[in-house]
PDB file of C-alpha atoms in Angstrom:
ATOM      1  CA  ALA A  89      -8.563 -11.819 -19.938  1.00 89.00           C
ATOM      2  CA  ASP A  90     -10.580 -12.984 -22.941  1.00 92.00           C
ATOM      3  CA  GLN A  91     -13.852 -12.763 -21.022  1.00 95.00           C
ATOM      4  CA  ALA A  92     -12.937  -9.309 -19.723  1.00 96.00           C
ATOM      5  CA  ILE A  93     -12.012  -8.128 -23.230  1.00 96.00           C
ATOM      6  CA  ASP A  94     -15.319  -9.396 -24.624  1.00 96.00           C
ATOM      7  CA  ALA A  95     -17.362  -7.732 -21.862  1.00 97.00           C
ATOM      8  CA  CYS A  96     -15.490  -4.437 -22.233  1.00 97.00           C
ATOM      9  CA  ARG A  97     -15.852  -4.443 -26.030  1.00 96.00           C
ATOM     10  CA  ARG A  98     -19.600  -4.843 -25.627  1.00 97.00           C
ATOM     11  CA  ALA A  99     -19.656  -1.972 -23.127  1.00 97.00           C
ATOM     12  CA  VAL A 100     -17.678   0.270 -25.507  1.00 97.00           C
ATOM     13  CA  ARG A 101     -20.030  -0.565 -28.397  1.00 96.00           C
ATOM     14  CA  ALA A 102     -23.083   0.141 -26.249  1.00 97.00           C
ATOM     15  CA  SER A 103     -21.717   3.423 -24.840  1.00 96.00           C
ATOM     16  CA  PRO A 104     -18.945   4.720 -27.137  1.00 93.00           C
ATOM     17  CA  GLU A 105     -19.135   8.143 -25.486  1.00 93.00           C
ATOM     18  CA  MET A 106     -17.955   6.724 -22.135  1.00 95.00           C
ATOM     19  CA  PRO A 107     -14.126   6.947 -21.798  1.00 96.00           C
ATOM     20  CA  HIS A 108     -14.294   4.806 -18.654  1.00 96.00           C
ATOM     21  CA  TYR A 109     -15.220   1.765 -20.748  1.00 97.00           C
ATOM     22  CA  LYS A 110     -12.360   2.445 -23.146  1.00 97.00           C
ATOM     23  CA  ALA A 111      -9.976   2.554 -20.188  1.00 97.00           C
ATOM     24  CA  LEU A 112     -11.338  -0.747 -18.884  1.00 97.00           C
ATOM     25  CA  LEU A 113     -10.993  -2.336 -22.329  1.00 97.00           C
ATOM     26  CA  ALA A 114      -7.411  -1.053 -22.522  1.00 97.00           C
ATOM     27  CA  ARG A 115      -6.688  -2.621 -19.140  1.00 96.00           C
ATOM     28  CA  ALA A 116      -8.155  -5.967 -20.229  1.00 97.00           C
ATOM     29  CA  LEU A 117      -6.239  -5.875 -23.521  1.00 96.00           C
ATOM     30  CA  TRP A 118      -3.004  -5.098 -21.667  1.00 94.00           C
ATOM     31  CA  ALA A 119      -3.559  -8.154 -19.483  1.00 93.00           C
ATOM     32  CA  GLY A 120      -4.268 -10.192 -22.603  1.00 92.00           C
ATOM     33  CA  LYS A 121      -1.120  -8.938 -24.366  1.00 87.00           C
ATOM     34  CA  GLY A 122      -3.028  -6.777 -26.857  1.00 91.00           C
ATOM     35  CA  ARG A 123      -0.706  -3.921 -26.039  1.00 92.00           C
ATOM     36  CA  THR A 124      -0.798  -1.880 -29.247  1.00 93.00           C
ATOM     37  CA  GLU A 125      -4.579  -1.523 -29.101  1.00 95.00           C
ATOM     38  CA  ALA A 126      -4.431  -1.021 -25.327  1.00 96.00           C
ATOM     39  CA  ILE A 127      -2.091   1.969 -25.631  1.00 95.00           C
ATOM     40  CA  ARG A 128      -4.282   3.514 -28.345  1.00 95.00           C
ATOM     41  CA  LEU A 129      -7.374   3.143 -26.153  1.00 96.00           C
ATOM     42  CA  TYR A 130      -5.581   4.495 -23.076  1.00 97.00           C
ATOM     43  CA  LYS A 131      -4.616   7.565 -25.118  1.00 96.00           C
ATOM     44  CA  GLU A 132      -8.173   8.018 -26.386  1.00 96.00           C
ATOM     45  CA  ALA A 133      -9.629   7.665 -22.891  1.00 97.00           C
ATOM     46  CA  ALA A 134      -7.012  10.018 -21.418  1.00 97.00           C
ATOM     47  CA  ASP A 135      -7.727  12.621 -24.123  1.00 96.00           C
ATOM     48  CA  LEU A 136     -11.405  12.394 -23.162  1.00 96.00           C
ATOM     49  CA  GLY A 137     -10.521  13.126 -19.527  1.00 96.00           C
ATOM     50  CA  ASN A 138     -10.471   9.678 -17.903  1.00 97.00           C
ATOM     51  CA  LEU A 139      -8.180   9.952 -14.857  1.00 97.00           C
ATOM     52  CA  ARG A 140      -7.505   6.226 -14.533  1.00 97.00           C
ATOM     53  CA  ALA A 141      -6.342   6.092 -18.163  1.00 97.00           C
ATOM     54  CA  MET A 142      -3.971   9.023 -17.554  1.00 98.00           C
ATOM     55  CA  VAL A 143      -2.335   7.241 -14.621  1.00 98.00           C
ATOM     56  CA  SER A 144      -2.145   3.871 -16.384  1.00 97.00           C
ATOM     57  CA  LEU A 145      -0.652   5.364 -19.535  1.00 97.00           C
ATOM     58  CA  GLY A 146       1.739   7.414 -17.395  1.00 97.00           C
ATOM     59  CA  LEU A 147       3.002   4.267 -15.669  1.00 97.00           C
ATOM     60  CA  ILE A 148       3.577   2.601 -19.039  1.00 96.00           C
ATOM     61  CA  LEU A 149       5.499   5.591 -20.389  1.00 96.00           C
ATOM     62  CA  GLU A 150       7.498   6.080 -17.192  1.00 95.00           C
ATOM     63  CA  SER A 151       8.668   2.458 -17.146  1.00 94.00           C
ATOM     64  CA  GLY A 152       9.022   2.061 -20.919  1.00 93.00           C
ATOM     65  CA  ASP A 153       7.029  -1.160 -20.696  1.00 88.00           C
ATOM     66  CA  GLY A 154       6.581  -2.122 -24.336  1.00 82.00           C
ATOM     67  CA  VAL A 155       6.938   1.481 -25.544  1.00 89.00           C
ATOM     68  CA  PRO A 156       9.783   4.011 -25.752  1.00 92.00           C
ATOM     69  CA  ARG A 157      10.349   5.438 -22.266  1.00 94.00           C
ATOM     70  CA  ASP A 158       9.074   8.996 -21.972  1.00 96.00           C
ATOM     71  CA  VAL A 159       9.299  10.346 -18.426  1.00 96.00           C
ATOM     72  CA  PRO A 160       8.251  13.956 -19.250  1.00 96.00           C
ATOM     73  CA  ALA A 161       5.091  12.665 -20.946  1.00 97.00           C
ATOM     74  CA  ALA A 162       4.382  10.408 -17.978  1.00 97.00           C
ATOM     75  CA  LEU A 163       4.770  13.276 -15.515  1.00 97.00           C
ATOM     76  CA  ALA A 164       2.484  15.466 -17.626  1.00 97.00           C
ATOM     77  CA  LEU A 165      -0.167  12.751 -17.430  1.00 98.00           C
ATOM     78  CA  TYR A 166       0.260  12.452 -13.639  1.00 98.00           C
ATOM     79  CA  GLU A 167      -0.056  16.239 -13.413  1.00 97.00           C
ATOM     80  CA  ARG A 168      -3.327  16.211 -15.372  1.00 97.00           C
ATOM     81  CA  ALA A 169      -4.660  13.304 -13.330  1.00 98.00           C
ATOM     82  CA  ALA A 170      -3.721  14.982 -10.040  1.00 97.00           C
ATOM     83  CA  GLU A 171      -5.358  18.232 -11.118  1.00 96.00           C
ATOM     84  CA  GLY A 172      -8.478  16.239 -11.971  1.00 96.00           C
ATOM     85  CA  GLY A 173      -8.613  14.750  -8.466  1.00 95.00           C
ATOM     86  CA  SER A 174      -6.882  11.384  -8.907  1.00 97.00           C
ATOM     87  CA  PRO A 175      -5.085  10.270  -5.709  1.00 97.00           C
ATOM     88  CA  ASP A 176      -2.913   7.871  -7.737  1.00 97.00           C
ATOM     89  CA  GLY A 177      -1.842  10.652 -10.075  1.00 98.00           C
ATOM     90  CA  ALA A 178      -0.986  12.820  -7.071  1.00 97.00           C
ATOM     91  CA  ILE A 179       1.029  10.018  -5.442  1.00 97.00           C
ATOM     92  CA  ASN A 180       3.050   9.254  -8.577  1.00 97.00           C
ATOM     93  CA  LEU A 181       3.780  12.927  -9.152  1.00 97.00           C
ATOM     94  CA  ALA A 182       4.731  13.373  -5.481  1.00 97.00           C
ATOM     95  CA  VAL A 183       7.219  10.495  -5.682  1.00 95.00           C
ATOM     96  CA  ALA A 184       8.868  12.088  -8.720  1.00 96.00           C
ATOM     97  CA  LEU A 185       9.034  15.454  -6.919  1.00 96.00           C
ATOM     98  CA  LEU A 186      10.638  13.850  -3.870  1.00 94.00           C
ATOM     99  CA  GLN A 187      13.201  11.926  -5.888  1.00 93.00           C
ATOM    100  CA  GLY A 188      13.860  14.586  -8.519  1.00 93.00           C
ATOM    101  CA  SER A 189      13.062  11.929 -11.112  1.00 87.00           C
ATOM    102  CA  GLY A 190      12.636  13.747 -14.421  1.00 90.00           C
ATOM    103  CA  ILE A 191      11.576  16.891 -12.592  1.00 93.00           C
ATOM    104  CA  ALA A 192      13.104  19.364 -10.141  1.00 95.00           C
ATOM    105  CA  ARG A 193      12.832  18.251  -6.492  1.00 94.00           C
ATOM    106  CA  ASN A 194      10.030  19.994  -4.649  1.00 95.00           C
ATOM    107  CA  PRO A 195       9.371  18.349  -1.255  1.00 91.00           C
ATOM    108  CA  ALA A 196       6.831  21.000  -0.226  1.00 91.00           C
ATOM    109  CA  ARG A 197       4.656  20.354  -3.263  1.00 95.00           C
ATOM    110  CA  ALA A 198       5.093  16.605  -2.832  1.00 95.00           C
ATOM    111  CA  ALA A 199       3.823  16.912   0.741  1.00 94.00           C
ATOM    112  CA  ALA A 200       0.814  18.921  -0.425  1.00 95.00           C
ATOM    113  CA  LEU A 201      -0.018  16.324  -3.083  1.00 97.00           C
ATOM    114  CA  LEU A 202       0.257  13.411  -0.647  1.00 97.00           C
ATOM    115  CA  THR A 203      -1.781  15.240   1.970  1.00 96.00           C
ATOM    116  CA  ARG A 204      -4.548  15.917  -0.528  1.00 96.00           C
ATOM    117  CA  ALA A 205      -4.545  12.288  -1.669  1.00 97.00           C
ATOM    118  CA  SER A 206      -4.667  11.157   1.961  1.00 97.00           C
ATOM    119  CA  GLU A 207      -7.609  13.453   2.634  1.00 96.00           C
ATOM    120  CA  GLN A 208      -9.337  11.873  -0.365  1.00 95.00           C
ATOM    121  CA  GLY A 209      -9.017   8.508   1.366  1.00 96.00           C
ATOM    122  CA  SER A 210      -5.852   7.076  -0.185  1.00 97.00           C
ATOM    123  CA  ALA A 211      -4.289   4.496   2.120  1.00 98.00           C
ATOM    124  CA  ILE A 212      -1.051   4.485   0.108  1.00 97.00           C
ATOM    125  CA  ALA A 213      -0.621   8.255   0.358  1.00 97.00           C
ATOM    126  CA  THR A 214      -1.307   8.142   4.084  1.00 97.00           C
ATOM    127  CA  TYR A 215       1.232   5.365   4.605  1.00 97.00           C
ATOM    128  CA  ASN A 216       3.809   7.292   2.574  1.00 96.00           C
ATOM    129  CA  LEU A 217       3.232  10.377   4.722  1.00 96.00           C
ATOM    130  CA  GLY A 218       3.963   8.207   7.766  1.00 97.00           C
ATOM    131  CA  VAL A 219       7.230   6.948   6.286  1.00 95.00           C
ATOM    132  CA  LEU A 220       8.327  10.462   5.378  1.00 94.00           C
ATOM    133  CA  ALA A 221       7.398  11.767   8.835  1.00 95.00           C
ATOM    134  CA  GLN A 222       9.224   8.988  10.710  1.00 94.00           C
ATOM    135  CA  ASP A 223      12.349   9.696   8.659  1.00 90.00           C
ATOM    136  CA  GLY A 224      12.041  13.438   9.242  1.00 88.00           C
ATOM    137  CA  VAL A 225      11.819  14.092   5.500  1.00 87.00           C
ATOM    138  CA  LEU A 226       8.371  15.670   5.598  1.00 83.00           C
ATOM    139  CA  GLY A 227       6.823  16.532   8.933  1.00 79.00           C
ATOM    140  CA  SER A 228       8.078  15.347  12.306  1.00 85.00           C
ATOM    141  CA  PRO A 229       8.457  11.795  13.690  1.00 90.00           C
ATOM    142  CA  ASP A 230       5.765  12.380  16.320  1.00 92.00           C
ATOM    143  CA  LYS A 231       3.197  12.551  13.491  1.00 95.00           C
ATOM    144  CA  ALA A 232       4.180   9.206  11.957  1.00 96.00           C
ATOM    145  CA  LEU A 233       2.188   6.934  14.267  1.00 97.00           C
ATOM    146  CA  GLY A 234      -1.024   8.813  13.520  1.00 97.00           C
ATOM    147  CA  TYR A 235      -0.444   8.451   9.784  1.00 97.00           C
ATOM    148  CA  PHE A 236       0.210   4.718  10.087  1.00 97.00           C
ATOM    149  CA  ARG A 237      -2.918   4.210  12.185  1.00 97.00           C
ATOM    150  CA  ARG A 238      -4.981   6.107   9.634  1.00 97.00           C
ATOM    151  CA  ALA A 239      -3.398   4.069   6.815  1.00 98.00           C
ATOM    152  CA  ILE A 240      -4.507   0.912   8.630  1.00 97.00           C
ATOM    153  CA  ASP A 241      -8.048   2.265   8.918  1.00 97.00           C
ATOM    154  CA  LEU A 242      -7.984   2.969   5.180  1.00 97.00           C
ATOM    155  CA  GLY A 243      -6.858  -0.590   4.409  1.00 96.00           C
ATOM    156  CA  ASP A 244      -3.055  -0.580   4.110  1.00 97.00           C
ATOM    157  CA  ALA A 245      -1.844  -3.560   6.158  1.00 96.00           C
ATOM    158  CA  ARG A 246       1.761  -2.319   5.987  1.00 97.00           C
ATOM    159  CA  GLY A 247       0.754   0.194   8.642  1.00 97.00           C
ATOM    160  CA  TYR A 248       0.670  -2.499  11.338  1.00 97.00           C
ATOM    161  CA  ARG A 249       4.372  -3.307  11.126  1.00 97.00           C
ATOM    162  CA  ALA A 250       5.323   0.351  10.673  1.00 97.00           C
ATOM    163  CA  ALA A 251       3.323   1.377  13.756  1.00 98.00           C
ATOM    164  CA  ALA A 252       4.759  -1.545  15.745  1.00 98.00           C
ATOM    165  CA  ILE A 253       8.317  -0.380  15.017  1.00 97.00           C
ATOM    166  CA  LEU A 254       7.599   3.087  16.389  1.00 97.00           C
ATOM    167  CA  LEU A 255       5.909   1.696  19.504  1.00 98.00           C
ATOM    168  CA  ASP A 256       8.663  -0.876  20.048  1.00 97.00           C
ATOM    169  CA  GLU A 257      11.513   1.619  19.698  1.00 96.00           C
ATOM    170  CA  GLY A 258       9.776   4.635  21.202  1.00 96.00           C
ATOM    171  CA  ARG A 259      10.486   6.601  18.045  1.00 92.00           C
ATOM    172  CA  GLY A 260       8.367   9.754  17.959  1.00 92.00           C
ATOM    173  CA  THR A 261       6.223   8.302  20.747  1.00 94.00           C
ATOM    174  CA  ARG A 262       6.685   6.569  24.091  1.00 95.00           C
ATOM    175  CA  LYS A 263       7.763   2.913  24.158  1.00 96.00           C
ATOM    176  CA  ALA A 264       4.709   0.692  24.446  1.00 97.00           C
ATOM    177  CA  PRO A 265       5.513  -3.044  24.150  1.00 97.00           C
ATOM    178  CA  ASP A 266       1.880  -4.148  24.625  1.00 97.00           C
ATOM    179  CA  ALA A 267       0.657  -1.811  21.909  1.00 97.00           C
ATOM    180  CA  ALA A 268       3.527  -2.911  19.638  1.00 98.00           C
ATOM    181  CA  ALA A 269       2.574  -6.552  20.198  1.00 97.00           C
ATOM    182  CA  GLU A 270      -1.033  -5.799  19.346  1.00 97.00           C
ATOM    183  CA  MET A 271       0.017  -4.154  16.092  1.00 97.00           C
ATOM    184  CA  LEU A 272       2.291  -7.079  15.229  1.00 97.00           C
ATOM    185  CA  LEU A 273      -0.424  -9.668  15.820  1.00 97.00           C
ATOM    186  CA  ARG A 274      -2.946  -7.642  13.860  1.00 96.00           C
ATOM    187  CA  GLY A 275      -0.355  -7.506  11.106  1.00 96.00           C
ATOM    188  CA  VAL A 276       0.065 -11.279  11.246  1.00 96.00           C
ATOM    189  CA  SER A 277      -3.667 -11.594  10.614  1.00 95.00           C
ATOM    190  CA  ALA A 278      -3.887  -8.995   7.868  1.00 95.00           C
ATOM    191  CA  ASP A 279      -0.725  -8.754   5.756  1.00 93.00           C
ATOM    192  CA  SER A 280       0.759 -11.125   3.179  1.00 92.00           C
ATOM    193  CA  GLY A 281       2.920 -12.957   5.715  1.00 93.00           C
ATOM    194  CA  GLU A 282       5.717 -10.430   6.240  1.00 94.00           C
ATOM    195  CA  VAL A 283       5.191  -9.941   9.973  1.00 96.00           C
ATOM    196  CA  LEU A 284       4.937 -13.669  10.638  1.00 96.00           C
ATOM    197  CA  SER A 285       8.181 -14.251   8.732  1.00 94.00           C
ATOM    198  CA  GLU A 286       9.911 -11.476  10.634  1.00 94.00           C
ATOM    199  CA  LEU A 287       8.850 -12.721  14.071  1.00 95.00           C
ATOM    200  CA  THR A 288      10.108 -16.205  13.256  1.00 94.00           C
ATOM    201  CA  GLY A 289      13.142 -15.387  11.112  1.00 93.00           C
ATOM    202  CA  LYS A 290      14.314 -11.950  12.295  1.00 92.00           C
ATOM    203  CA  ALA A 291      13.028 -11.790  15.862  1.00 92.00           C
ATOM    204  CA  ALA A 292      16.180  -9.978  17.009  1.00 92.00           C
ATOM    205  CA  SER A 293      14.785  -6.875  15.293  1.00 93.00           C
ATOM    206  CA  TRP A 294      12.259  -6.572  18.133  1.00 96.00           C
ATOM    207  CA  SER A 295      12.779  -5.826  21.819  1.00 97.00           C
ATOM    208  CA  ALA A 296      12.437  -8.604  24.373  1.00 97.00           C
ATOM    209  CA  ASP A 297       9.550  -6.743  26.026  1.00 98.00           C
ATOM    210  CA  THR A 298       7.542  -6.632  22.803  1.00 98.00           C
ATOM    211  CA  LEU A 299       8.251 -10.295  22.073  1.00 97.00           C
ATOM    212  CA  LYS A 300       7.159 -11.195  25.621  1.00 97.00           C
ATOM    213  CA  ALA A 301       3.903  -9.344  25.024  1.00 98.00           C
ATOM    214  CA  VAL A 302       3.409 -11.281  21.769  1.00 97.00           C
ATOM    215  CA  GLN A 303       4.075 -14.571  23.549  1.00 97.00           C
ATOM    216  CA  ALA A 304       1.711 -13.672  26.385  1.00 97.00           C
ATOM    217  CA  ARG A 305      -1.104 -12.905  23.956  1.00 96.00           C
ATOM    218  CA  LEU A 306      -0.529 -16.140  22.053  1.00 96.00           C
ATOM    219  CA  LYS A 307      -0.489 -18.064  25.338  1.00 96.00           C
ATOM    220  CA  ALA A 308      -3.729 -16.420  26.512  1.00 95.00           C
ATOM    221  CA  ALA A 309      -5.329 -17.394  23.205  1.00 93.00           C
ATOM    222  CA  GLY A 310      -4.271 -21.013  23.763  1.00 94.00           C
ATOM    223  CA  TYR A 311      -1.904 -21.102  20.787  1.00 95.00           C
ATOM    224  CA  TYR A 312       1.446 -21.084  22.609  1.00 95.00           C
ATOM    225  CA  ALA A 313       2.643 -23.262  25.480  1.00 94.00           C
ATOM    226  CA  GLY A 314       6.299 -22.202  25.683  1.00 93.00           C
ATOM    227  CA  PRO A 315       8.004 -19.781  28.064  1.00 94.00           C
ATOM    228  CA  VAL A 316       7.320 -16.047  27.969  1.00 96.00           C
ATOM    229  CA  ASP A 317      10.992 -15.207  27.637  1.00 95.00           C
ATOM    230  CA  GLY A 318      11.123 -12.564  24.917  1.00 95.00           C
ATOM    231  CA  LYS A 319      12.688 -14.857  22.328  1.00 91.00           C
ATOM    232  CA  GLY A 320      11.166 -15.378  18.907  1.00 88.00           C
ATOM    233  CA  GLY A 321      12.198 -17.852  16.259  1.00 90.00           C
ATOM    234  CA  THR A 322      10.773 -20.965  14.706  1.00 92.00           C
ATOM    235  CA  ARG A 323       8.951 -22.085  17.867  1.00 93.00           C
ATOM    236  CA  LEU A 324       6.547 -19.206  17.269  1.00 95.00           C
ATOM    237  CA  ARG A 325       5.777 -20.257  13.710  1.00 95.00           C
ATOM    238  CA  GLU A 326       2.944 -22.670  14.456  1.00 96.00           C
ATOM    239  CA  PRO A 327       1.303 -20.439  17.113  1.00 96.00           C
ATOM    240  CA  LEU A 328       1.469 -17.446  14.763  1.00 96.00           C
ATOM    241  CA  GLN A 329       0.089 -19.478  11.870  1.00 95.00           C
ATOM    242  CA  ARG A 330      -2.817 -20.547  14.077  1.00 95.00           C
ATOM    243  CA  TRP A 331      -3.350 -16.916  15.059  1.00 95.00           C
ATOM    244  CA  ARG A 332      -3.243 -15.907  11.381  1.00 94.00           C
ATOM    245  CA  THR A 333      -5.898 -18.467  10.468  1.00 91.00           C
ATOM    246  CA  SER A 334      -8.121 -18.230  13.509  1.00 87.00           C
ATOM    247  CA  GLY A 335      -7.411 -14.883  15.174  1.00 69.00           C
ATOM    248  CA  THR A 336      -8.118 -14.164  18.832  1.00 62.00           C
ATOM    249  CA  PRO A 337     -10.772 -16.495  20.260  1.00 50.00           C
ATOM    250  CA  GLY A 338     -13.873 -14.675  21.415  1.00 42.00           C
ATOM    251  CA  PRO A 339     -15.731 -15.265  24.685  1.00 40.00           C
ATOM    252  CA  LYS A 340     -17.044 -18.779  25.323  1.00 37.00           C
ATOM    253  CA  GLY A 341     -20.123 -19.437  23.281  1.00 33.00           C
ATOM    254  CA  SER A 342     -19.380 -16.738  20.730  1.00 30.00           C
TER     255      SER A 342
END
């Protein structure tokens, strides 16, 4: 944090007219526990139109993290950020509109905000649209798989498990155990370990056909020597860990 603070202070001195540098200095100060100065700089940068500062200050005010909680002020900042084109501002405002948190519920506007953020390339907004579609809150379940696949393409690894559930259960799409297995194994390689833990600790959540497809793929890769019987559990831990570290072997000589 100290190095970041020093670099950002130099940037602010060199270009005091740039609110972006003030927002970066505020972020560094917040990490370094210089919170009073950080809040002042966030406010200055937000007043000068910096969208990132609006969202960051909004999060601080919404949570009351080190300052008096002020949800209306936070929502006003999200509104300004969303109007300025910030996907994060749009997402935070959409969540409040869906939950009726400090503002009247407005699912239609929330959907519009998330859709716009998704179109701007936000993986989080796209994933959230998938969750809302699969639950029938916004849109229909048959749209959910497409959202999750797009979220994956945009970099949200949570989409692998979410897509696998739909393909495993046939929710909003046809059942496809092989495709579900592919999503699960891609999730094993890409997420923070959630899918691996689930396949070894909560395998009963998945159909036998999907687990068989997982086992078959691990066996073909040379990572699993057990039976293809549709049962998960701890015997899959080592094969899945090898898959996570090495992935699918390529052709010989590659």
